[in-house]
C-alpha positions as YAML, in Angstrom:
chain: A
units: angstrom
residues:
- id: 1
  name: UNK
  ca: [-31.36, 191.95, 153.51]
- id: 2
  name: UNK
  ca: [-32.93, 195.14, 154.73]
- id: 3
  name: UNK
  ca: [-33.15, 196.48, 151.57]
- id: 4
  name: UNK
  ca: [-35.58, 193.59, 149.79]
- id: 5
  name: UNK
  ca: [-38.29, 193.76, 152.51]
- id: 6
  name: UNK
  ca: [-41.43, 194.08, 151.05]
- id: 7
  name: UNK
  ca: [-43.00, 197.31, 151.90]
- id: 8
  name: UNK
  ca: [-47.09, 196.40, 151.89]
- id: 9
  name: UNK
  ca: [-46.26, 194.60, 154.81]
- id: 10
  name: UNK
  ca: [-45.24, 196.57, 157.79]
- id: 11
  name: UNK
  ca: [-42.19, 196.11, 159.17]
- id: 12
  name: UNK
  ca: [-42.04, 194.72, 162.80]
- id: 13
  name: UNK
  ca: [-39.01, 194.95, 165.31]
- id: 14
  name: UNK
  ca: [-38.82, 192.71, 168.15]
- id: 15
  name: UNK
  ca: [-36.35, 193.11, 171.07]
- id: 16
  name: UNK
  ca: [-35.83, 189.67, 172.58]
- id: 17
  name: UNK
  ca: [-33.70, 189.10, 175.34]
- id: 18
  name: UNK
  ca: [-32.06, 185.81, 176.23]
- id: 19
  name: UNK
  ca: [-34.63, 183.79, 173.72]
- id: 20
  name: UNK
  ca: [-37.21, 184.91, 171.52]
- id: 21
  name: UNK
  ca: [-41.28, 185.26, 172.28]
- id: 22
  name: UNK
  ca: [-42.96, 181.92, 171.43]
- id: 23
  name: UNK
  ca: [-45.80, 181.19, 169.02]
- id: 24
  name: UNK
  ca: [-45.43, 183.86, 166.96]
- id: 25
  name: UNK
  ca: [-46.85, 182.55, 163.67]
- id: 26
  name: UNK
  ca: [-49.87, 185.00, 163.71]
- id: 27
  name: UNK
  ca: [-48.04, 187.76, 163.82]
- id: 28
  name: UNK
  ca: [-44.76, 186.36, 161.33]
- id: 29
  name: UNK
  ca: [-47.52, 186.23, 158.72]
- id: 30
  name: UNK
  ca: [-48.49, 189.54, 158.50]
- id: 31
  name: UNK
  ca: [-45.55, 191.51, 159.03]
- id: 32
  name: UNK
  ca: [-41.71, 191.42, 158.08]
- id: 33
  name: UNK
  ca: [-40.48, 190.55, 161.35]
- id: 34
  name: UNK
  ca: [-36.68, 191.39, 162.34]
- id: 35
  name: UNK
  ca: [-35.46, 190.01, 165.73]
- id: 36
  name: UNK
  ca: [-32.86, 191.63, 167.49]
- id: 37
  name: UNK
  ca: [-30.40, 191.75, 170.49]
- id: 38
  name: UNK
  ca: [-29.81, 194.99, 172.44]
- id: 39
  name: UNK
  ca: [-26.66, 195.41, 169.99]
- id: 40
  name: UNK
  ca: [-28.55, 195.05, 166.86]
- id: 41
  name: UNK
  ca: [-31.71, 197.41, 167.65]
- id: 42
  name: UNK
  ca: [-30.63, 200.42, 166.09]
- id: 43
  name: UNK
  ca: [-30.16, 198.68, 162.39]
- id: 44
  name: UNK
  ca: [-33.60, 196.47, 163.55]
- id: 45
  name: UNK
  ca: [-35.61, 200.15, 164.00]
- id: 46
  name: UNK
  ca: [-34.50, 201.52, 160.81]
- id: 47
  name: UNK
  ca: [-37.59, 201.82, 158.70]
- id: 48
  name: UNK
  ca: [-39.63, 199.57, 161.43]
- id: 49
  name: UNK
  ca: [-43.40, 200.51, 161.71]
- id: 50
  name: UNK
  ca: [-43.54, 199.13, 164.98]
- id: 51
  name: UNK
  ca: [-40.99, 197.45, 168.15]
- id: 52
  name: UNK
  ca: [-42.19, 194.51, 170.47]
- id: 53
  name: UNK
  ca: [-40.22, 195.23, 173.56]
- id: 54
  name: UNK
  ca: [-40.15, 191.25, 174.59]
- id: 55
  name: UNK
  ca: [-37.58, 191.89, 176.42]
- id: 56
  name: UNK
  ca: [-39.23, 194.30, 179.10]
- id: 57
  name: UNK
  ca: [-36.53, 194.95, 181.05]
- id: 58
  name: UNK
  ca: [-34.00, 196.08, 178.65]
- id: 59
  name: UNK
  ca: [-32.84, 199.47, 178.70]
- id: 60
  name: UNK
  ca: [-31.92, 199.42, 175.35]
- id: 61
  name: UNK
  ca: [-34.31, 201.36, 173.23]
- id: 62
  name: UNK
  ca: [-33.32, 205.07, 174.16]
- id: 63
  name: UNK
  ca: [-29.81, 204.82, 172.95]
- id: 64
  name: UNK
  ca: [-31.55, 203.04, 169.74]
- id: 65
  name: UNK
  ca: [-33.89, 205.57, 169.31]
- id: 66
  name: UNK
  ca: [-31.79, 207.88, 166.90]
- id: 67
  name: UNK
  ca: [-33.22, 204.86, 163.92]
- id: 68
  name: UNK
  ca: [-36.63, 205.32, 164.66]
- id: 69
  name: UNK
  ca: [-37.21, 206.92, 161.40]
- id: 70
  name: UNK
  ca: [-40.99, 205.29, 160.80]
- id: 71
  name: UNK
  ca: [-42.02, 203.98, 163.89]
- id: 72
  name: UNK
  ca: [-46.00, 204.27, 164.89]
- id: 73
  name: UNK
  ca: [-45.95, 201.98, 168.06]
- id: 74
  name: UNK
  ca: [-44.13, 200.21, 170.63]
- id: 75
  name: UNK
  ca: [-45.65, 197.80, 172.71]
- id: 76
  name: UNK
  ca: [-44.11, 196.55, 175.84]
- id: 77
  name: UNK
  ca: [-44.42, 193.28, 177.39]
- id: 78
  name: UNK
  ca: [-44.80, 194.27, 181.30]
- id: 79
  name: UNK
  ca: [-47.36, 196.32, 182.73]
- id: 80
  name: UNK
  ca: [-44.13, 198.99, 183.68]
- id: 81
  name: UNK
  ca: [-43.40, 201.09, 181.44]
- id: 82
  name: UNK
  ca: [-40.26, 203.13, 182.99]
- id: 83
  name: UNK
  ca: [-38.05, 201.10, 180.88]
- id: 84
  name: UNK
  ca: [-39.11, 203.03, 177.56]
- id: 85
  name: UNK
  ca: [-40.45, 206.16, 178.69]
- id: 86
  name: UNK
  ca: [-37.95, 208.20, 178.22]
- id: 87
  name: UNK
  ca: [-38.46, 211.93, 176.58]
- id: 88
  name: UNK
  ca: [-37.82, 210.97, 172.80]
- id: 89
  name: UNK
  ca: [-41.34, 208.70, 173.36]
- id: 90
  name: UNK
  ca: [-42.58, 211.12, 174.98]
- id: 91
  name: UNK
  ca: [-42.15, 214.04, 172.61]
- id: 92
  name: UNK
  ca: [-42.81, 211.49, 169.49]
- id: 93
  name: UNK
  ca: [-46.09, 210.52, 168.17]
- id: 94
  name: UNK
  ca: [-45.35, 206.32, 168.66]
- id: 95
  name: UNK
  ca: [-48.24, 205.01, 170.52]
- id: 96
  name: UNK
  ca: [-47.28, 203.11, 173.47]
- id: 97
  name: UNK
  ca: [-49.26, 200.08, 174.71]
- id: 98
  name: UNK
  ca: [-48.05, 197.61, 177.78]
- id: 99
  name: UNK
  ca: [-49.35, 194.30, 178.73]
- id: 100
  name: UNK
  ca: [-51.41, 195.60, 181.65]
- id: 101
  name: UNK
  ca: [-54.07, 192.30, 183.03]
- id: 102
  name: UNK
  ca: [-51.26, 189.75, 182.67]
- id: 103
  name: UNK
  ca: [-49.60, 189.61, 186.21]
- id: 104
  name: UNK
  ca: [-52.70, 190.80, 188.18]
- id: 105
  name: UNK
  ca: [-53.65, 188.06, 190.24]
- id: 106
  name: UNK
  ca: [-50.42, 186.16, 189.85]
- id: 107
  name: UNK
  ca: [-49.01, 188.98, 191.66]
- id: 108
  name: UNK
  ca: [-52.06, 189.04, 194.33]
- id: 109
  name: UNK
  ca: [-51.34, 185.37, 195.32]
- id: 110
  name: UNK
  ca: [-48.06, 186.18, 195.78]
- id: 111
  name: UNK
  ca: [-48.50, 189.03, 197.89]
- id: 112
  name: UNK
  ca: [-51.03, 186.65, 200.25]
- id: 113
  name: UNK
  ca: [-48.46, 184.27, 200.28]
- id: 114
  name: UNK
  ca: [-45.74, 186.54, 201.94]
- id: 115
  name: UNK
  ca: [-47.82, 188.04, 204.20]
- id: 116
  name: UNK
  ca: [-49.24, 184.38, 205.49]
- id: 117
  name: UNK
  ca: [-45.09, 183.18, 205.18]
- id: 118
  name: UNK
  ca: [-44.95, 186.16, 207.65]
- id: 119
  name: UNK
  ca: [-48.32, 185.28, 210.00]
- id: 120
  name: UNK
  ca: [-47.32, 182.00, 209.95]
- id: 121
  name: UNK
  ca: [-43.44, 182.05, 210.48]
- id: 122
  name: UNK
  ca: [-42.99, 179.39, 207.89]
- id: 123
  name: UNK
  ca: [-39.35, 180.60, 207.32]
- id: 124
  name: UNK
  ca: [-38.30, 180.13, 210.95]
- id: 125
  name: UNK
  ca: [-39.99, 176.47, 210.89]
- id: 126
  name: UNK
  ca: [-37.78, 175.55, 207.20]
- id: 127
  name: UNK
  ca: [-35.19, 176.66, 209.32]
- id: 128
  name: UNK
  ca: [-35.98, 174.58, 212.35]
- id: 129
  name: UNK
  ca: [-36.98, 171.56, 210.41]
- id: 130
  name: UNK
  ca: [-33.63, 171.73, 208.94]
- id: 131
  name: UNK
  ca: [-32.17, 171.89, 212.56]
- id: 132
  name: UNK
  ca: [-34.04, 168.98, 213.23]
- id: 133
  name: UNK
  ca: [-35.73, 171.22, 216.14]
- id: 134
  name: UNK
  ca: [-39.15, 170.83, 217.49]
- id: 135
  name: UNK
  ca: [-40.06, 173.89, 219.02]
- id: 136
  name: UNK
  ca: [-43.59, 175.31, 219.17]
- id: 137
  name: UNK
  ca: [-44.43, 178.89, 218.73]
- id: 138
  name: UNK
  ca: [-47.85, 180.35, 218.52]
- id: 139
  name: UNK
  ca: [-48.66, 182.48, 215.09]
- id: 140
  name: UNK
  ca: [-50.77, 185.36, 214.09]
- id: 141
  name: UNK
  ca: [-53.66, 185.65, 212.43]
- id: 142
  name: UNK
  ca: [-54.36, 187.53, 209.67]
- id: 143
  name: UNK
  ca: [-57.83, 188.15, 209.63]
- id: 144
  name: UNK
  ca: [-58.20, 191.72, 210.71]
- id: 145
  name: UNK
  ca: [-55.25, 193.36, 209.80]
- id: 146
  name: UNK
  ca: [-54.76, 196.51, 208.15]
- id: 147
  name: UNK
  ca: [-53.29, 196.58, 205.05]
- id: 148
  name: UNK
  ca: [-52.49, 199.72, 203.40]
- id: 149
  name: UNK
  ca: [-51.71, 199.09, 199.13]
- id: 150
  name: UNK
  ca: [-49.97, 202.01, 197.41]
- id: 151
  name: UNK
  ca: [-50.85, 202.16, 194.10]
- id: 152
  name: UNK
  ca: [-54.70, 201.28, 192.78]
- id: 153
  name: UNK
  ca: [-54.11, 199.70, 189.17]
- id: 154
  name: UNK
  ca: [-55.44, 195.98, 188.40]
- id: 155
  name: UNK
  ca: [-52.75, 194.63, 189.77]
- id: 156
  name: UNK
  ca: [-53.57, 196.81, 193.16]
- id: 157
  name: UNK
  ca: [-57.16, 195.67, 193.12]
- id: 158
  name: UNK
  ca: [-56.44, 192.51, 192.54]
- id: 159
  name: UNK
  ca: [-54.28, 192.07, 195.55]
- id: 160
  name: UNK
  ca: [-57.18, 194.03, 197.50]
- id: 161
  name: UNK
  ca: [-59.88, 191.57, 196.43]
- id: 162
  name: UNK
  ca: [-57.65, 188.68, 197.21]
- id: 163
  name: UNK
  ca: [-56.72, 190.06, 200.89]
- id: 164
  name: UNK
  ca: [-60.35, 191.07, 201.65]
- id: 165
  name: UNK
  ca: [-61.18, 187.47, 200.62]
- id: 166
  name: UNK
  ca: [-58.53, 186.61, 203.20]
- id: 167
  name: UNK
  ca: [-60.55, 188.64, 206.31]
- id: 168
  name: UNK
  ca: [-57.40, 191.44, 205.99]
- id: 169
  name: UNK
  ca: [-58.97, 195.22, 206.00]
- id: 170
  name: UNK
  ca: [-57.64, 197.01, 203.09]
- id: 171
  name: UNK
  ca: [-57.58, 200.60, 201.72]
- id: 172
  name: UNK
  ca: [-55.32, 202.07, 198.64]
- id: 173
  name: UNK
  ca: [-53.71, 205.11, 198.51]
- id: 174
  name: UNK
  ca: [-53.37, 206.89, 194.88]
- id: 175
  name: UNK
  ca: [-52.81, 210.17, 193.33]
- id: 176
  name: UNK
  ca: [-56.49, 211.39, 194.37]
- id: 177
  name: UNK
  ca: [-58.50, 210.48, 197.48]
- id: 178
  name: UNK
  ca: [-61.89, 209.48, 198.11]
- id: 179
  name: UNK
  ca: [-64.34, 207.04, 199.37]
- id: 180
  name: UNK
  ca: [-66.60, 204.49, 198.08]
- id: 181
  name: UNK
  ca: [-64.05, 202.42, 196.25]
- id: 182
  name: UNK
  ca: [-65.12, 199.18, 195.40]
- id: 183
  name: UNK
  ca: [-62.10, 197.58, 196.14]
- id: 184
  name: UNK
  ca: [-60.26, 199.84, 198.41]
- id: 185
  name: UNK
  ca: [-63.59, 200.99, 200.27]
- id: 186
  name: UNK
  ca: [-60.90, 203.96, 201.00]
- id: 187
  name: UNK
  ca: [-58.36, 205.57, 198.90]
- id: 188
  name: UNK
  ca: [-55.99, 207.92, 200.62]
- id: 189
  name: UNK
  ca: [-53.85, 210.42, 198.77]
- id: 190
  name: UNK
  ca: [-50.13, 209.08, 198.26]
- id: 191
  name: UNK
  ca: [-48.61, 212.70, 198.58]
- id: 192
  name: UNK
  ca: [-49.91, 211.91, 202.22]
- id: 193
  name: UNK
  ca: [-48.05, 208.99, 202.47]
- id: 194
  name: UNK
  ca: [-46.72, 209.48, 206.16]
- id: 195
  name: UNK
  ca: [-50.27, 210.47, 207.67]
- id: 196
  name: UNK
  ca: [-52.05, 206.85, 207.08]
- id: 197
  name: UNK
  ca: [-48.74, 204.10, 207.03]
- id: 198
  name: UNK
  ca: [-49.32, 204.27, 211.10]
- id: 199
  name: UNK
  ca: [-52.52, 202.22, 210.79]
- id: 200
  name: UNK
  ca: [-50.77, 199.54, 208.66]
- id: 201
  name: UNK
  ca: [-50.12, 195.70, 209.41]
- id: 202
  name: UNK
  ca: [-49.01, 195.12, 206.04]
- id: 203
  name: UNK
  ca: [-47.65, 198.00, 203.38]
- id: 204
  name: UNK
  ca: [-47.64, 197.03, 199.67]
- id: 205
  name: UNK
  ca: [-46.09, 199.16, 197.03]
- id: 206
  name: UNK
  ca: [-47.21, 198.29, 193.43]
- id: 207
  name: UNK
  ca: [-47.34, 201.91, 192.25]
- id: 208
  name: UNK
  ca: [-45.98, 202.44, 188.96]
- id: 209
  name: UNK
  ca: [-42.45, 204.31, 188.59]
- id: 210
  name: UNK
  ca: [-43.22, 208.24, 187.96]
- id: 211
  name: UNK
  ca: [-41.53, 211.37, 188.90]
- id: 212
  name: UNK
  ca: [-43.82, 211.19, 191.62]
- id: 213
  name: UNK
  ca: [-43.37, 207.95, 193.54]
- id: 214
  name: UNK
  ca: [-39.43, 207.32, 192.66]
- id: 215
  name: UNK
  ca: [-38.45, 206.90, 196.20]
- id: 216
  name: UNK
  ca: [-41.64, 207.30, 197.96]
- id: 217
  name: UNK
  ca: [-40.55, 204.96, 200.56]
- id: 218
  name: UNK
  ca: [-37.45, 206.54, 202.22]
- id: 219
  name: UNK
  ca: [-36.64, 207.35, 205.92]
- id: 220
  name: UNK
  ca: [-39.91, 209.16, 206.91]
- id: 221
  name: UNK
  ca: [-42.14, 206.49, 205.60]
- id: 222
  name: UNK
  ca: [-40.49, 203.92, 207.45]
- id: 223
  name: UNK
  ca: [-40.04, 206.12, 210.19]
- id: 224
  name: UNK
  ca: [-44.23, 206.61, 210.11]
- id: 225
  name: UNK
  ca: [-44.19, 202.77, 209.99]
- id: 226
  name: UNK
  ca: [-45.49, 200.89, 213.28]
- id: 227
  name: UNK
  ca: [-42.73, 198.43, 214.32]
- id: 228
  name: UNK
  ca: [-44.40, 195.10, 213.40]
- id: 229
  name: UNK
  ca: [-45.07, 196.67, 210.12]
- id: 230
  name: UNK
  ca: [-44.26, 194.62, 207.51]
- id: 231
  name: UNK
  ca: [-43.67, 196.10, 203.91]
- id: 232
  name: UNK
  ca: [-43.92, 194.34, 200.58]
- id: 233
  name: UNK
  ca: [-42.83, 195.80, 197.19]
- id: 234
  name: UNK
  ca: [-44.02, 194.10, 193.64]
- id: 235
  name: UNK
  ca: [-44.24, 197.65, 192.26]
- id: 236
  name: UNK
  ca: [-40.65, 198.65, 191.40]
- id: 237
  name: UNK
  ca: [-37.50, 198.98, 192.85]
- id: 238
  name: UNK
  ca: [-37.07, 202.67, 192.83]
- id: 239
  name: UNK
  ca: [-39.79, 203.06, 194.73]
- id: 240
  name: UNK
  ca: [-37.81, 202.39, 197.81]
- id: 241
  name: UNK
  ca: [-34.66, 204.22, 198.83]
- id: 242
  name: UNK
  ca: [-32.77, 200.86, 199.77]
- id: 243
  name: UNK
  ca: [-30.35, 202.18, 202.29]
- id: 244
  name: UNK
  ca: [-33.49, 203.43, 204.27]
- id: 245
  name: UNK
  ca: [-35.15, 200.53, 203.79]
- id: 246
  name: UNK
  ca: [-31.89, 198.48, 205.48]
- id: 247
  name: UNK
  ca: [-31.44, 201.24, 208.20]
- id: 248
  name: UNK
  ca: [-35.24, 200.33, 208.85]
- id: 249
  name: UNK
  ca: [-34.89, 196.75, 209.21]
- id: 250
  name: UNK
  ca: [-31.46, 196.64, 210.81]
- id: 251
  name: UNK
  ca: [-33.00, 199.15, 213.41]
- id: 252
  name: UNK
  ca: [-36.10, 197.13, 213.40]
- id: 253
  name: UNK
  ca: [-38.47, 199.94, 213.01]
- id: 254
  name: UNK
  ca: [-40.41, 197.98, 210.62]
- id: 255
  name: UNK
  ca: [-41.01, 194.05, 211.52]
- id: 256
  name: UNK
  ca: [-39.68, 192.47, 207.79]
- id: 257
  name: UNK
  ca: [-39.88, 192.89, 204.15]
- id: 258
  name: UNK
  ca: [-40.83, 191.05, 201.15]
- id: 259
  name: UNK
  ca: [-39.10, 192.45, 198.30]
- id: 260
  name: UNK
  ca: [-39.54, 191.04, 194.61]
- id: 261
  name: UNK
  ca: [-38.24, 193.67, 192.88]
- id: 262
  name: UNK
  ca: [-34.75, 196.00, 193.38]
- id: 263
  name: UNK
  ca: [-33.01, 199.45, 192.56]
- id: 264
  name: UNK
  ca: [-30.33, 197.51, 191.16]
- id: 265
  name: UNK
  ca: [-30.86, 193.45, 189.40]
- id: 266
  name: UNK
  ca: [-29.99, 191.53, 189.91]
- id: 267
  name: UNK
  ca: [-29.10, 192.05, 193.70]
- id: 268
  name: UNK
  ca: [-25.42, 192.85, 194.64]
- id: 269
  name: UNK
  ca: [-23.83, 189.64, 196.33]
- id: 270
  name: UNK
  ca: [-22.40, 192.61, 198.96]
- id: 271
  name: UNK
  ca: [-26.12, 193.89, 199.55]
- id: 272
  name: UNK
  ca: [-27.15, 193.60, 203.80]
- id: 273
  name: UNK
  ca: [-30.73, 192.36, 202.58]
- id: 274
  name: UNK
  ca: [-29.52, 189.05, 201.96]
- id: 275
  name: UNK
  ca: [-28.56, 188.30, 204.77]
- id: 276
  name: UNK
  ca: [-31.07, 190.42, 207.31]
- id: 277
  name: UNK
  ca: [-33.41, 188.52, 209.70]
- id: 278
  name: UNK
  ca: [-37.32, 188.91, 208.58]
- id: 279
  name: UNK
  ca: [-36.46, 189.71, 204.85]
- id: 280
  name: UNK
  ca: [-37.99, 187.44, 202.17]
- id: 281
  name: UNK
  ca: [-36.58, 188.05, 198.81]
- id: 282
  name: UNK
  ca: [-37.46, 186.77, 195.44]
- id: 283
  name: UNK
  ca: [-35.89, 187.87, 191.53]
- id: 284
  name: UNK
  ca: [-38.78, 189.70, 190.41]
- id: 285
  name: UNK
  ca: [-40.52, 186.95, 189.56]
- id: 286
  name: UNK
  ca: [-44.19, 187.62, 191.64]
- id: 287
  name: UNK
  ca: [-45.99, 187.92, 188.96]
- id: 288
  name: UNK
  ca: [-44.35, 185.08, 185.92]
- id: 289
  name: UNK
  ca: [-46.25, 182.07, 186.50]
- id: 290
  name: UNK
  ca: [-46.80, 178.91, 184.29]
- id: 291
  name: UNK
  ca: [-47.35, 180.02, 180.36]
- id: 292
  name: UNK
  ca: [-46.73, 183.64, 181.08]
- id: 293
  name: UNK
  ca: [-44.98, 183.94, 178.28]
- id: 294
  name: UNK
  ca: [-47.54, 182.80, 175.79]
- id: 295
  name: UNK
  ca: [-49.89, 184.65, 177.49]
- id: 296
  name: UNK
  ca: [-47.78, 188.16, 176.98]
- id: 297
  name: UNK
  ca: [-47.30, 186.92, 172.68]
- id: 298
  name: UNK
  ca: [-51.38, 186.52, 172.67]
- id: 299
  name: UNK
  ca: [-51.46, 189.93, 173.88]
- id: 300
  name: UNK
  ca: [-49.49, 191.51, 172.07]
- id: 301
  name: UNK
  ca: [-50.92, 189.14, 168.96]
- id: 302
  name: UNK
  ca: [-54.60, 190.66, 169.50]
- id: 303
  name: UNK
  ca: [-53.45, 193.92, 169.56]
- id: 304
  name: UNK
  ca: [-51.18, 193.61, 166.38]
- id: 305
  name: UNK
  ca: [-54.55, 192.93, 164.43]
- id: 306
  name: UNK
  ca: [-56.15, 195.41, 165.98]
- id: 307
  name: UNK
  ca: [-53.28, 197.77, 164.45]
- id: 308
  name: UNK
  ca: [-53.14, 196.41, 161.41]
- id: 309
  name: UNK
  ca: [-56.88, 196.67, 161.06]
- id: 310
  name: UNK
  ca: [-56.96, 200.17, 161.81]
- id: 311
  name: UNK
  ca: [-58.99, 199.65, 165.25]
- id: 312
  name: UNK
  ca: [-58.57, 200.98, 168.83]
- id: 313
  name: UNK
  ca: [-55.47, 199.32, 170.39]
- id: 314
  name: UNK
  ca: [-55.94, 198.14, 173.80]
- id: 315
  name: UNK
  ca: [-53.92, 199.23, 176.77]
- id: 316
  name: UNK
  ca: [-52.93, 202.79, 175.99]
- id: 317
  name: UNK
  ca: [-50.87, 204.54, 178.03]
- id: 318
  name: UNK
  ca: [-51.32, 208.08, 178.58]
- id: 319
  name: UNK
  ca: [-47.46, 208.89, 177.97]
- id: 320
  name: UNK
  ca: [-47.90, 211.84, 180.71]
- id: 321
  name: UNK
  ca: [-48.89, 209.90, 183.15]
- id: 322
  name: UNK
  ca: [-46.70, 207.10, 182.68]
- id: 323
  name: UNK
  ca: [-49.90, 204.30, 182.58]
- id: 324
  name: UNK
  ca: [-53.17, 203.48, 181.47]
- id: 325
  name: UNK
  ca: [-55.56, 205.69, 182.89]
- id: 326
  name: UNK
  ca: [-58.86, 204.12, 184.60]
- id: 327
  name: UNK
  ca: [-61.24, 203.33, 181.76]
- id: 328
  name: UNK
  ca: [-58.65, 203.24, 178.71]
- id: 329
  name: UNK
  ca: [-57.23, 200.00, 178.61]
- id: 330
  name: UNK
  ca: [-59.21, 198.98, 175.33]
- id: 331
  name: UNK
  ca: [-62.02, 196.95, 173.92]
- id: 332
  name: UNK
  ca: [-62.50, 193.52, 174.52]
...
């Protein structure tokens, strides 16, 4: 029960979803660990010191927030945050810390991927092979092509360094701009979103979710878009108004999209983008490769002893902002 916990060990709350985090002996033996469903959270927060959001995609913990009556952190197992930022965490004192550095270059492969499945037309060849077709089509190349990325975290940069690898020509675009970037070379200002998508091959949103960039890519972007644009999103859904993004495609001002992640998951059954020529879609899963899991537990492991021995967590967010700012993500 509840009421027998010991009390020199702090109390630890972890959210699971459909099965609980593996391998978490490290952490089971210092703490008083309580899993929980989305239906048991409230009870689970109650005189918690800290919450594991393992399950980062819940939207759970604001209507649970009411128990939070000792809280001091909350750690999230996704580099996103928008699941848990919500004003109570905002106005509170609870640290929050995400699991930015996990996904990076998982999600960078898959964004080369895409755009060669585009270059290449490998989804019109599955097709053809299927048809038992031979029919022989010349391809692009990619070396050379613009690429614009919205959004210049690590998982940004990564894809940057992996395109660049690729021959592709890449800049970011951010909250600030400037030159000199060592992985962007440029960095153009995201309010000026319209002025620079014209130059693009290739568009890739991986912004994080803020006041700022929910629906960033609606009817003028794709309007500003040349018409064998392609655009990919591994950032979030709400980044993109969707019914502007089908209007786009169905008019073909834009080429195709590559979409991994959606307003609404999973996808409606009724939704056009199933079913639309030139659209590659996936269930937000760019960035979960092999072991992911354990990976996200040994994160969150190494900075549960860095709580409990009273030293500087890594990955802070800046609760403002909505992410971890350029040169805060922690020792180590």
């Amino acid at each position: 029960m509840i009421a027998s916990e010991p009390r020199e060990a702090p109390v630890l709350a972890v959210l699971c979803g459909e099965s609980r985090p593996p391998d978490m002996r490290a952490v089971e033996s210092g703490a008083v660990v309580r899993y929980t469903d989305a239906a048991g959270l409230a009870e689970a927060l109650s005189g918690a010191d800290a919450l594991f959001v393992y399950d980062f995609l819940s939207t759970a913990v604001p209507g649970a927030w009411h128990a939070a009556d000792r809280l001091r952190w909350l750690h999230i197992a996704s580099a996103g945050v928008d699941p848990v930022l919500f004003p109570g965490l905002r106005e509170s004192d609870v640290v929050l810390t995400n699991s930015r550095g996990v996904f990076d270059d998982a999600i960078a492969e898959y964004v080369l991927g895409v755009v060669l499945a585009f270059a290449k037309d490998f989804a019109h060849s599955h097709d053809l092979q299927r048809e038992g077709r031979w029919l022989h089509r010349e391809t692009e190349r990619i070396a050379g092509r613009e690429v614009v990325v919205v959004g210049t975290g690590p998982i940004g940069r990564a894809i940057a360094r992996l395109l660049r690898a690729a021959g592709m020509r890449v800049s970011g675009a951010g909250r600030r701009e400037r030159i000199g970037d060592p992985d962007f070379g440029v960095v153009h200002e995201s309010a000026r979103l319209t002025e620079f998508l014209p130059h693009a091959d290739y568009v890739v949103a991986v912004a994080p979710l803020t006041e700022h960039t929910k629906g960033m890519f609606d009817a003028r972007a794709f309007a500003a878009m040349k018409p064998s644009a392609r655009f990919v999103n591994v950032g979030r859904g709400e980044l993109v108004v969707t019914s502007d993004l089908v209007a786009a495609l169905q008019n073909r001002s834009i080429a195709g999209a590559a979409l991994d992640v959606f307003d609404t998951e999973p996808l409606p059954a009724e939704s056009p983008l199933w079913t639309l020529p030139d659209v590659l879609i996936s269930p937000h899963m760019s960035g979960d490769f092999v072991g992911w899991r354990n990976t996200l537990v040994e994160v969150f492991t190494e900075n549960f002893r860095r709580w409990r021995a009273g030293e500087p967590l890594r990955n802070v967010v800046d609760k403002t902002l909505g992410y971890v700012p350029s040169g805060n993500q922690g020792a180590g």
